[in-house]
């Protein structure tokens, strides 16, 4: 583990030991009553998992989480609960992941690019630009032997995946100035999450990627500190980023399925029945999330158009220009510590021709 991550873990422990000392009830956050603890629950204690995430509760991902909380309450007979903290109330993604390494009973959504930074390098390829051709390839991949191997490696690092079948959405690019082709990205500062995979994934397209927490993006766009941001439509609209960056290109550079991760130590402190309830309901809620996600995408797009956003729907020729530039990313395997032939291995595992 890098020194900065060790420091982050120590810092997270000091903060969380003070702030997150107990457990509380409810499926939504209530400051002062719902706190995390790192000790295993006793047999007569309600099991609480606190889920912190960057998004608004009104986004499809928030609705999916509310369904998950309902299912856990119902199927556990009230002996288990999920407490939700939207809008980064529990801290950033990296801070939450670091706290999981201390055994805290928290969870967040994260993706292969983050797991690459936490010691499973091959996992990062799932966030590579223009890897997937369609969503069916994503769902085939998460059921493959290759994916199960990555899950096992991640668990050895202290992180347990609870569910992987959640569509976060196709990621598109919203900018202050219009982007009509990949060449228009040249030199533009585009916000990406704080990980190397996504940073370099945009750099190869000609942009200057800028790692930044999602909560800081609106102000950065408003002040012209950055020129754009990328995310699914639900997140772009939910954060009102189109108010300060009114140009959208539907490049779909990543088909973003996401995962819910928690502490392996905390998960292993649960009974087998509790583990099954948590994972089975997580998968069931994922199906619900995907239905909401699909239904909402056109709605969000229309709202953005109605509110003055200029939308570019690129032709196949324009998209091929993006794909061609993205291919240089797959020559960086040595930099990422990827296994030999990883691209071909993953394409085969996801059923690509």
PDB file of C-alpha atoms in Angstrom, residues 15 24 40 47 102 111 131 148 155 169 177 209 211 231 240 247 257 277 286 290-291 322 326 328 343 350:
ATOM      1  CA  UNK A  15     -11.783  10.490  12.594  1.00  0.00           C
ATOM      2  CA  UNK A  24     -28.618   3.579  14.844  1.00  0.00           C
ATOM      3  CA  UNK A  40     -18.795  -7.285  15.214  1.00  0.00           C
ATOM      4  CA  UNK A  47     -26.822  -5.234  12.103  1.00  0.00           C
ATOM      5  CA  UNK A 102     -10.096  -0.588   9.264  1.00  0.00           C
ATOM      6  CA  UNK A 111     -15.559   0.668  -9.723  1.00  0.00           C
ATOM      7  CA  UNK A 131     -14.199  -1.287 -23.869  1.00  0.00           C
ATOM      8  CA  UNK A 148     -14.747 -13.935  -9.822  1.00  0.00           C
ATOM      9  CA  UNK A 155     -11.185  -9.637  -0.807  1.00  0.00           C
ATOM     10  CA  UNK A 169     -25.171   4.667 -16.768  1.00  0.00           C
ATOM     11  CA  UNK A 177     -17.441  25.064 -24.815  1.00  0.00           C
ATOM     12  CA  UNK A 209      -7.878  15.234 -16.974  1.00  0.00           C
ATOM     13  CA  UNK A 211      -9.145  14.540 -10.537  1.00  0.00           C
ATOM     14  CA  UNK A 231     -20.735  11.229 -15.873  1.00  0.00           C
ATOM     15  CA  UNK A 240     -27.166  20.681 -12.051  1.00  0.00           C
ATOM     16  CA  UNK A 247     -22.828  21.630 -23.949  1.00  0.00           C
ATOM     17  CA  UNK A 257     -21.681  -0.665 -14.191  1.00  0.00           C
ATOM     18  CA  UNK A 277     -29.513 -11.576   2.909  1.00  0.00           C
ATOM     19  CA  UNK A 286     -29.638  -3.882  -8.695  1.00  0.00           C
ATOM     20  CA  UNK A 290     -31.354  -0.873 -13.792  1.00  0.00           C
ATOM     21  CA  UNK A 291     -35.043  -0.563 -14.669  1.00  0.00           C
ATOM     22  CA  UNK A 322     -13.029   8.643 -30.280  1.00  0.00           C
ATOM     23  CA  UNK A 326      -8.778   5.467 -27.168  1.00  0.00           C
ATOM     24  CA  UNK A 328      -3.585   3.870 -27.387  1.00  0.00           C
ATOM     25  CA  UNK A 343      -7.536  -6.927 -23.174  1.00  0.00           C
ATOM     26  CA  UNK A 350     -17.550 -10.670 -21.875  1.00  0.00           C
TER      27      UNK A 350
END
